[in-house]
Amino acid sequence: MNTWSLETWKHKKALHQPVYNDLDELMKVEEQLKSFPPLVFAGEVETLKSRLSKVSEGSAFLLQGGDCAESFAEFSASNIRDTFKVFLQMTVILMYGAACPVVKIGRIAGQFAKPRSAEYEQVGDIKIPSYKGDIINSITADIDSREPDPERMIKAYYQSAVTMNLLRAFSTGGMASLEKVSKWNLDFVEQNLQNRYQDLASHVQEALNFMKTCGIESENTPSMAEAEFFVSHEALLLNYEEAFIRQDSFSNKFLDCSAHMLWIGDRTRFLDSAHVELLRGISNPIGIKVGPTTSTDELNKIIDILNPDNEAGKIVLISRMGKDKVGDFLPKIIQSIKNHDKKIVWSCDPMHGNTVKSNNGYKTRLFADICSELAQFFEIHQSEGTYPGGVHFEMTGQDVTECLGGTQGVKESNLSERYHTHCDPRMNADQALEVAFWLADHIKQHRLGK
């Protein structure tokens, strides 16, 4: 294999990249980004890899989720807080119900760029460039706003930095303490779900009270008083990612300091990909999205490129098949990976393969379809003797109406009420908690071999 450097990706095929008209401005922005402090640090990245190695061994579970695409307009402390609260609630449900540790990774603090199936879209009588995420252009539907602007990378960095600051404060500043387990509720959550969660919270509180009588105080136990929370995004915009690849002064390893974990999308995952080339040089955990078109031979070769030492916790395979295709394609991929003895975290993204258009024109997802793909994911792994180690959701702590169904009963007629996403539909807090209770039961059954 050729020697890797920060420049070698430029000799490969780079899909879904913006074309900037002002190359001098682009170079100026890149130099600015290279001078900025990192968003994450080498020790945190190694900690995540260690946690993910436990998932690959079947002794922990991965919960990854967040916005489809972060936006500049909806950036606020309350939105970040509420999404973090949903993570905490889901984690308690999974830990208590499934009796295993949960590794928490947000799609946040960098999830700004989105691949699009078409370069242009029709707006009235004119054709304009597609919206590719706030880090590239504006969602405003006119030609000037859709022009790729390199300065947007600077704004994305600052928003990510502030988001990281808040998340670290929430994680270590007392909010994540298990003593507050009953206070993580969101006001709009459906009453039956609130009651079910509060019942679980009361059991957790009883356990904490018992531990106190034994002399174990939560404030002296970091795992009870704080929460480990990691961040991730799709490594799509290569100019941005290259600017944050730094060499650690202690280990001499290169890492992408824009996030703890990066993933390669289904549209940019191929052997001659510039995205694969850039990420093969970094020590971060790497996710790989796999869909119905995935070639098992090519996938194994890509894994060898990204993880030549077969390091545990390095590779997360995120299947996104759709409920009607997962049964046909996932078993073949699992069997191929098993035959090559790869150390893998198996995760399921039940969102992207189940996107439909409603009768009133909204892009949406059916909660029943999400659960159907998840159920098949667990059944297939049970059959293959492998561990279904994680999930990957597009979700939010906001009270949105973007996915149909769930206990709250979002209907087509409700979609327009609070449809705020800039790209793909997300589960709201109700739906996220409902699926967490569902997951806890399935993980427990799988771990018990039922």
Coordinates of C-alpha atoms in Angstrom, one line a residue:
M1 CA 0.0 0.0 0.0
N2 CA 1.3 3.5 -0.9
T3 CA 2.5 5.8 1.9
W4 CA -0.3 7.9 3.3
S5 CA -0.1 11.7 3.8
L6 CA -2.5 14.6 4.1
E7 CA -2.3 15.1 0.4
T8 CA -2.8 11.5 -0.9
W9 CA -6.6 11.8 -0.9
K10 CA -6.4 14.5 -3.6
H11 CA -5.2 11.8 -6.1
K12 CA -8.4 9.7 -5.5
K13 CA -12.0 10.0 -6.6
A14 CA -13.8 12.6 -4.4
L15 CA -17.5 12.4 -4.7
H16 CA -20.1 14.8 -3.3
Q17 CA -17.7 17.7 -2.9
P18 CA -18.6 21.4 -3.5
V19 CA -17.0 23.3 -6.3
Y20 CA -15.7 26.6 -4.8
N21 CA -15.3 29.5 -7.3
D22 CA -12.8 31.4 -5.2
L23 CA -9.9 29.1 -4.6
D24 CA -7.8 31.8 -2.9
E25 CA -10.6 32.3 -0.4
L26 CA -10.8 28.5 0.1
M27 CA -7.0 28.3 0.8
K28 CA -7.3 31.2 3.2
V29 CA -10.0 29.4 5.2
E30 CA -8.2 26.1 5.2
E31 CA -5.1 27.8 6.7
Q32 CA -7.3 29.4 9.4
L33 CA -8.9 26.0 10.2
K34 CA -5.4 24.4 10.5
S35 CA -4.5 27.1 13.1
F36 CA -7.6 26.5 15.3
P37 CA -7.5 24.4 18.5
P38 CA -8.7 20.8 18.2
L39 CA -12.3 20.0 19.1
V40 CA -11.4 16.6 20.6
F41 CA -8.2 15.1 22.0
A42 CA -6.1 12.0 21.5
G43 CA -6.9 10.6 25.0
E44 CA -10.7 10.9 24.4
V45 CA -10.4 9.1 21.0
E46 CA -8.4 6.2 22.6
T47 CA -11.0 6.0 25.4
L48 CA -13.8 5.7 22.8
K49 CA -11.9 3.0 21.0
S50 CA -11.5 1.1 24.2
R51 CA -15.3 1.4 24.9
L52 CA -16.1 0.2 21.4
S53 CA -13.8 -2.8 21.7
K54 CA -16.1 -3.9 24.6
V55 CA -19.1 -3.5 22.2
S56 CA -17.3 -5.7 19.6
E57 CA -16.8 -8.3 22.3
G58 CA -20.5 -8.2 23.3
S59 CA -20.2 -6.7 26.7
A60 CA -21.6 -3.2 26.0
F61 CA -24.0 -1.5 23.6
L62 CA -23.6 1.5 21.3
L63 CA -26.2 4.3 21.2
Q64 CA -25.4 6.7 18.4
G65 CA -27.8 9.5 17.3
G66 CA -28.7 13.1 16.7
D67 CA -29.6 15.5 14.0
C68 CA -29.7 14.6 10.3
A69 CA -27.9 17.8 9.7
E70 CA -27.1 20.5 12.2
S71 CA -28.2 24.0 11.2
F72 CA -26.9 27.5 12.0
A73 CA -30.5 28.8 12.4
E74 CA -31.6 26.3 15.0
F75 CA -28.5 26.4 17.1
S76 CA -29.3 27.0 20.8
A77 CA -28.3 25.8 24.2
S78 CA -31.8 24.5 24.9
N79 CA -31.8 22.3 21.8
I80 CA -28.5 20.8 22.7
R81 CA -29.6 20.3 26.3
D82 CA -32.8 18.5 25.3
T83 CA -31.1 16.2 22.9
F84 CA -28.6 15.4 25.7
K85 CA -31.5 14.7 28.1
V86 CA -33.0 12.2 25.6
F87 CA -29.6 10.5 25.4
L88 CA -29.5 10.2 29.2
Q89 CA -33.0 8.8 29.4
M90 CA -32.4 6.3 26.7
T91 CA -29.1 5.3 28.3
V92 CA -30.8 4.6 31.7
I93 CA -33.6 2.6 30.0
L94 CA -31.0 0.5 28.1
M95 CA -28.7 0.0 31.1
Y96 CA -31.4 -0.9 33.5
G97 CA -33.5 -3.0 31.1
A98 CA -30.6 -4.7 29.2
A99 CA -28.1 -4.8 32.1
C100 CA -25.1 -3.7 30.1
P101 CA -23.0 -0.5 29.7
V102 CA -24.0 2.0 27.0
V103 CA -21.5 3.9 24.8
K104 CA -23.1 7.2 23.9
I105 CA -22.1 8.9 20.6
G106 CA -23.9 12.0 19.3
R107 CA -24.3 13.0 15.7
I108 CA -23.5 16.5 16.8
A109 CA -20.8 19.2 16.9
G110 CA -19.9 18.7 13.2
Q111 CA -22.8 17.0 11.4
F112 CA -23.3 19.8 8.9
A113 CA -22.6 18.4 5.4
K114 CA -25.0 16.1 3.5
P115 CA -24.5 14.2 0.3
R116 CA -27.4 14.8 -2.2
S117 CA -28.6 12.5 -5.0
A118 CA -28.9 15.4 -7.4
E119 CA -26.6 18.3 -8.0
Y120 CA -29.6 20.6 -8.8
E121 CA -33.2 21.0 -7.9
Q122 CA -36.1 22.8 -9.6
V123 CA -37.6 25.8 -7.8
G124 CA -40.4 27.3 -9.8
D125 CA -39.0 28.1 -13.3
I126 CA -35.3 28.0 -12.4
K127 CA -32.8 25.3 -11.6
I128 CA -30.6 25.9 -8.6
P129 CA -27.8 24.0 -6.9
S130 CA -29.0 21.5 -4.2
Y131 CA -28.7 22.4 -0.5
K132 CA -25.6 20.4 0.8
G133 CA -25.7 21.4 4.4
D134 CA -25.0 24.7 6.3
I135 CA -21.2 24.1 6.2
I136 CA -21.4 24.4 2.4
N137 CA -24.3 26.6 1.3
S138 CA -27.7 28.0 2.5
I139 CA -31.0 26.3 2.6
T140 CA -32.5 29.5 1.2
A141 CA -33.8 28.6 -2.3
D142 CA -32.1 31.0 -4.6
I143 CA -29.0 30.8 -6.8
D144 CA -26.8 33.2 -4.7
S145 CA -27.6 31.4 -1.4
R146 CA -26.8 28.0 -2.9
E147 CA -23.3 29.1 -4.0
P148 CA -20.7 27.1 -1.9
D149 CA -19.0 29.5 0.5
P150 CA -15.8 28.4 2.2
E151 CA -16.4 30.9 5.1
R152 CA -19.2 28.6 6.3
M153 CA -16.6 26.2 7.5
I154 CA -15.3 28.8 10.0
K155 CA -18.9 29.3 11.3
A156 CA -19.4 25.5 11.5
Y157 CA -16.2 25.2 13.6
Y158 CA -17.2 27.9 16.0
Q159 CA -20.7 26.4 16.5
S160 CA -19.1 23.0 17.0
A161 CA -16.7 24.4 19.6
V162 CA -19.5 26.0 21.6
T163 CA -21.5 22.8 21.3
M164 CA -18.6 20.8 22.6
N165 CA -18.2 23.2 25.5
L166 CA -21.9 22.7 26.5
L167 CA -21.7 19.0 26.2
R168 CA -18.6 18.7 28.4
A169 CA -20.4 21.0 30.9
F170 CA -23.5 18.9 30.8
S171 CA -21.5 15.6 31.1
T172 CA -19.3 16.6 34.0
G173 CA -21.1 19.5 35.7
G174 CA -23.7 17.6 37.6
M175 CA -26.6 17.4 35.1
A176 CA -25.7 13.8 34.1
S177 CA -25.6 12.5 37.7
L178 CA -27.8 9.5 38.3
E179 CA -29.1 11.4 41.3
K180 CA -31.0 13.5 38.8
V181 CA -32.5 10.5 36.9
S182 CA -36.1 11.5 37.7
K183 CA -35.5 15.1 36.5
W184 CA -34.4 14.4 32.9
N185 CA -38.0 14.5 31.6
L186 CA -39.1 16.8 28.8
D187 CA -42.4 18.5 29.3
F188 CA -44.0 17.4 26.1
V189 CA -43.3 13.7 26.4
E190 CA -46.5 11.5 26.2
Q191 CA -47.9 10.7 29.7
N192 CA -47.8 6.9 29.5
L193 CA -44.1 7.1 28.5
Q194 CA -43.4 9.6 31.3
N195 CA -45.1 7.2 33.7
R196 CA -43.1 4.2 32.5
Y197 CA -39.9 6.2 32.7
Q198 CA -40.6 7.5 36.1
D199 CA -41.4 4.0 37.3
L200 CA -37.9 2.9 36.1
A201 CA -36.4 6.1 37.6
S202 CA -37.8 5.2 41.0
H203 CA -36.2 1.8 40.9
V204 CA -32.9 3.4 40.0
Q205 CA -33.3 5.8 42.9
E206 CA -34.0 2.9 45.3
A207 CA -30.8 1.2 44.2
L208 CA -28.9 4.5 44.7
N209 CA -30.3 4.8 48.2
F210 CA -29.3 1.3 49.0
M211 CA -25.8 2.0 47.8
K212 CA -25.6 5.1 50.0
T213 CA -26.5 3.0 53.1
C214 CA -23.5 0.8 52.1
G215 CA -21.3 3.9 52.1
I216 CA -21.1 4.4 48.3
E217 CA -21.7 8.0 47.4
S218 CA -22.4 8.9 43.8
E219 CA -20.3 12.1 44.0
N220 CA -17.3 9.9 44.7
T221 CA -18.1 7.5 41.9
P222 CA -17.4 9.2 38.5
S223 CA -19.5 6.6 36.5
M224 CA -22.5 7.6 38.6
A225 CA -21.9 11.4 38.8
E226 CA -20.8 12.0 35.2
A227 CA -21.5 10.7 31.7
E228 CA -19.1 9.8 29.0
F229 CA -20.3 11.4 25.8
F230 CA -18.6 11.3 22.5
V231 CA -19.3 13.1 19.2
S232 CA -19.3 12.0 15.6
H233 CA -20.2 13.1 12.1
E234 CA -19.9 11.9 8.5
A235 CA -16.5 12.8 7.1
L236 CA -17.9 14.2 4.0
L237 CA -16.4 17.6 3.4
L238 CA -12.7 16.7 2.8
N239 CA -11.3 20.2 2.9
Y240 CA -12.7 20.6 6.4
E241 CA -11.6 17.1 7.7
E242 CA -8.0 17.5 6.4
A243 CA -7.6 20.8 8.2
F244 CA -8.3 19.0 11.6
I245 CA -6.0 16.0 11.1
R246 CA -3.2 16.5 13.6
Q247 CA -0.3 14.4 14.8
D248 CA -0.4 13.5 18.5
S249 CA 2.9 14.6 20.2
F250 CA 2.9 11.5 22.5
S251 CA 1.9 8.6 20.3
N252 CA 2.9 10.2 16.9
K253 CA -0.4 8.9 15.6
F254 CA -2.5 11.1 13.3
L255 CA -6.1 11.7 14.4
D256 CA -9.0 13.8 13.0
C257 CA -9.6 16.3 15.8
S258 CA -13.0 17.4 14.4
A259 CA -14.7 14.5 16.2
H260 CA -14.1 11.3 18.2
M261 CA -15.5 9.1 15.5
L262 CA -16.0 9.7 11.8
W263 CA -18.0 7.6 9.4
I264 CA -18.0 7.1 5.6
G265 CA -21.4 7.2 3.9
D266 CA -22.9 4.6 1.6
R267 CA -22.3 7.0 -1.4
T268 CA -18.6 7.6 -0.7
R269 CA -17.6 4.1 0.3
F270 CA -15.6 2.5 -2.5
L271 CA -12.1 1.3 -3.1
D272 CA -10.7 4.3 -5.0
S273 CA -12.6 6.8 -2.7
A274 CA -10.8 9.9 -1.5
H275 CA -12.8 9.6 1.7
V276 CA -11.4 6.1 2.4
E277 CA -7.9 7.3 1.5
L278 CA -8.1 10.3 3.9
L279 CA -9.5 8.3 6.8
R280 CA -7.0 5.3 6.4
G281 CA -4.3 7.5 8.0
I282 CA -6.1 8.4 11.2
S283 CA -6.4 6.6 14.5
N284 CA -10.1 7.5 15.3
P285 CA -12.8 4.9 15.3
I286 CA -14.4 4.8 11.8
G287 CA -17.9 3.9 10.9
I288 CA -18.8 2.5 7.5
K289 CA -22.4 2.7 6.2
V290 CA -23.4 -0.5 4.3
G291 CA -26.5 -0.8 2.2
P292 CA -28.1 -3.2 -0.3
T293 CA -25.6 -2.4 -3.0
T294 CA -22.6 -3.3 -0.8
S295 CA -20.1 -5.7 -2.4
T296 CA -18.8 -8.1 0.3
D297 CA -15.4 -8.5 -1.4
E298 CA -15.0 -4.7 -1.7
L299 CA -16.1 -4.2 1.9
N300 CA -13.5 -6.6 3.2
K301 CA -10.8 -4.8 1.2
I302 CA -11.9 -1.4 2.6
I303 CA -11.9 -2.7 6.1
D304 CA -8.3 -4.0 5.5
I305 CA -7.3 -0.6 4.3
L306 CA -8.9 1.2 7.2
N307 CA -7.9 -1.3 9.9
P308 CA -4.9 -3.3 8.7
D309 CA -4.1 -4.5 12.2
N310 CA -7.7 -5.8 12.8
E311 CA -7.8 -3.6 16.0
A312 CA -10.9 -4.1 18.1
G313 CA -13.0 -0.9 18.5
K314 CA -11.7 0.6 15.3
I315 CA -14.5 -0.3 12.8
V316 CA -18.3 0.1 13.2
L317 CA -20.3 -1.4 10.4
I318 CA -23.6 0.5 10.2
S319 CA -26.2 -1.3 8.2
R320 CA -28.9 0.8 6.5
M321 CA -30.8 -1.6 4.3
G322 CA -34.5 -0.8 4.8
K323 CA -37.1 -3.2 6.3
D324 CA -37.8 -4.9 3.0
K325 CA -34.1 -5.6 2.1
V326 CA -32.3 -6.2 5.4
G327 CA -33.2 -9.9 5.4
D328 CA -31.9 -10.4 1.9
F329 CA -28.5 -8.6 2.2
L330 CA -27.4 -8.4 5.8
P331 CA -26.8 -12.2 6.4
K332 CA -24.4 -12.3 3.4
I333 CA -22.4 -9.4 4.8
I334 CA -22.2 -10.9 8.3
Q335 CA -21.1 -14.3 6.9
S336 CA -18.4 -12.7 4.8
I337 CA -17.0 -10.7 7.7
K338 CA -17.1 -13.7 9.9
N339 CA -15.2 -15.8 7.3
H340 CA -12.5 -13.1 7.3
D341 CA -12.4 -13.0 11.1
K342 CA -12.8 -9.2 11.3
K343 CA -13.2 -7.5 14.7
I344 CA -16.4 -5.4 14.1
V345 CA -19.0 -3.4 16.0
W346 CA -22.3 -4.3 14.3
S347 CA -24.7 -1.4 14.3
C348 CA -28.1 -0.7 12.7
D349 CA -29.3 2.5 11.1
P350 CA -33.0 1.8 10.6
M351 CA -33.7 5.4 9.4
H352 CA -32.1 5.9 6.0
G353 CA -33.5 2.8 4.2
N354 CA -37.0 3.6 5.3
T355 CA -37.6 7.1 4.0
V356 CA -40.9 7.6 2.2
K357 CA -42.9 10.5 0.9
S358 CA -46.3 11.1 2.5
N359 CA -49.4 11.7 0.5
N360 CA -49.2 15.4 1.5
G361 CA -45.6 15.7 0.1
Y362 CA -43.4 15.4 3.2
K363 CA -40.4 13.2 3.4
T364 CA -41.0 11.0 6.4
R365 CA -40.4 7.6 8.1
L366 CA -42.8 5.2 9.7
F367 CA -42.1 4.3 13.2
A368 CA -43.3 0.8 12.5
D369 CA -40.8 0.4 9.7
I370 CA -38.0 1.6 11.9
C371 CA -38.9 -1.0 14.5
S372 CA -39.3 -3.7 11.8
E373 CA -35.8 -3.2 10.5
L374 CA -34.4 -3.2 14.1
A375 CA -36.3 -6.5 14.9
Q376 CA -34.9 -8.1 11.8
F377 CA -31.4 -6.9 12.7
F378 CA -31.5 -8.6 16.0
E379 CA -33.1 -11.8 14.6
I380 CA -30.4 -12.0 11.9
H381 CA -27.6 -11.6 14.3
Q382 CA -29.2 -14.2 16.6
S383 CA -29.3 -16.6 13.7
E384 CA -25.7 -15.9 12.6
G385 CA -24.3 -16.1 16.2
T386 CA -23.0 -12.5 16.1
Y387 CA -23.7 -9.6 18.5
P388 CA -26.0 -6.8 17.4
G389 CA -23.9 -4.2 19.1
G390 CA -25.5 -0.8 18.4
V391 CA -28.0 1.5 16.8
H392 CA -27.7 4.7 14.8
F393 CA -30.7 7.1 14.9
E394 CA -31.6 10.4 13.5
M395 CA -33.4 11.9 16.5
T396 CA -33.9 15.1 18.4
G397 CA -35.0 16.3 21.8
Q398 CA -37.3 18.8 20.1
D399 CA -41.1 18.2 20.0
V400 CA -41.1 17.7 16.2
T401 CA -43.6 15.9 14.0
E402 CA -41.4 14.4 11.3
C403 CA -41.8 10.6 11.6
L404 CA -45.2 8.9 11.5
G405 CA -46.5 6.7 14.3
G406 CA -45.3 5.9 17.7
T407 CA -47.3 6.2 21.0
Q408 CA -47.8 9.9 20.4
G409 CA -49.5 8.9 17.1
V410 CA -48.0 11.4 14.6
K411 CA -50.3 11.3 11.6
E412 CA -49.9 12.7 8.0
S413 CA -52.1 15.6 9.0
N414 CA -49.7 16.5 11.8
L415 CA -46.5 16.5 9.8
S416 CA -46.7 20.2 8.9
E417 CA -47.2 21.3 12.5
R418 CA -43.6 21.0 13.6
Y419 CA -41.6 19.8 10.6
H420 CA -38.3 21.6 11.3
T421 CA -35.6 19.3 9.8
H422 CA -33.4 20.8 7.1
C423 CA -32.9 17.4 5.5
D424 CA -34.2 14.1 6.7
P425 CA -37.0 13.4 9.2
R426 CA -36.0 12.7 12.8
M427 CA -37.6 10.8 15.7
N428 CA -38.8 13.1 18.4
A429 CA -38.3 12.4 22.2
D430 CA -41.4 10.3 22.5
Q431 CA -40.4 8.0 19.7
A432 CA -36.8 7.8 20.9
L433 CA -37.9 6.7 24.4
E434 CA -40.4 4.3 23.0
V435 CA -37.7 2.6 20.9
A436 CA -35.3 2.6 23.8
F437 CA -37.8 0.5 25.9
W438 CA -38.3 -1.7 22.9
L439 CA -34.5 -2.1 22.5
A440 CA -33.9 -2.9 26.1
D441 CA -36.2 -5.9 25.8
H442 CA -34.5 -7.1 22.7
I443 CA -31.0 -6.7 23.9
K444 CA -31.8 -8.5 27.1
Q445 CA -33.4 -11.4 25.1
H446 CA -30.4 -11.6 22.8
R447 CA -27.9 -11.6 25.7
L448 CA -29.9 -14.4 27.4
G449 CA -29.9 -16.3 24.1
K450 CA -33.6 -16.4 23.7

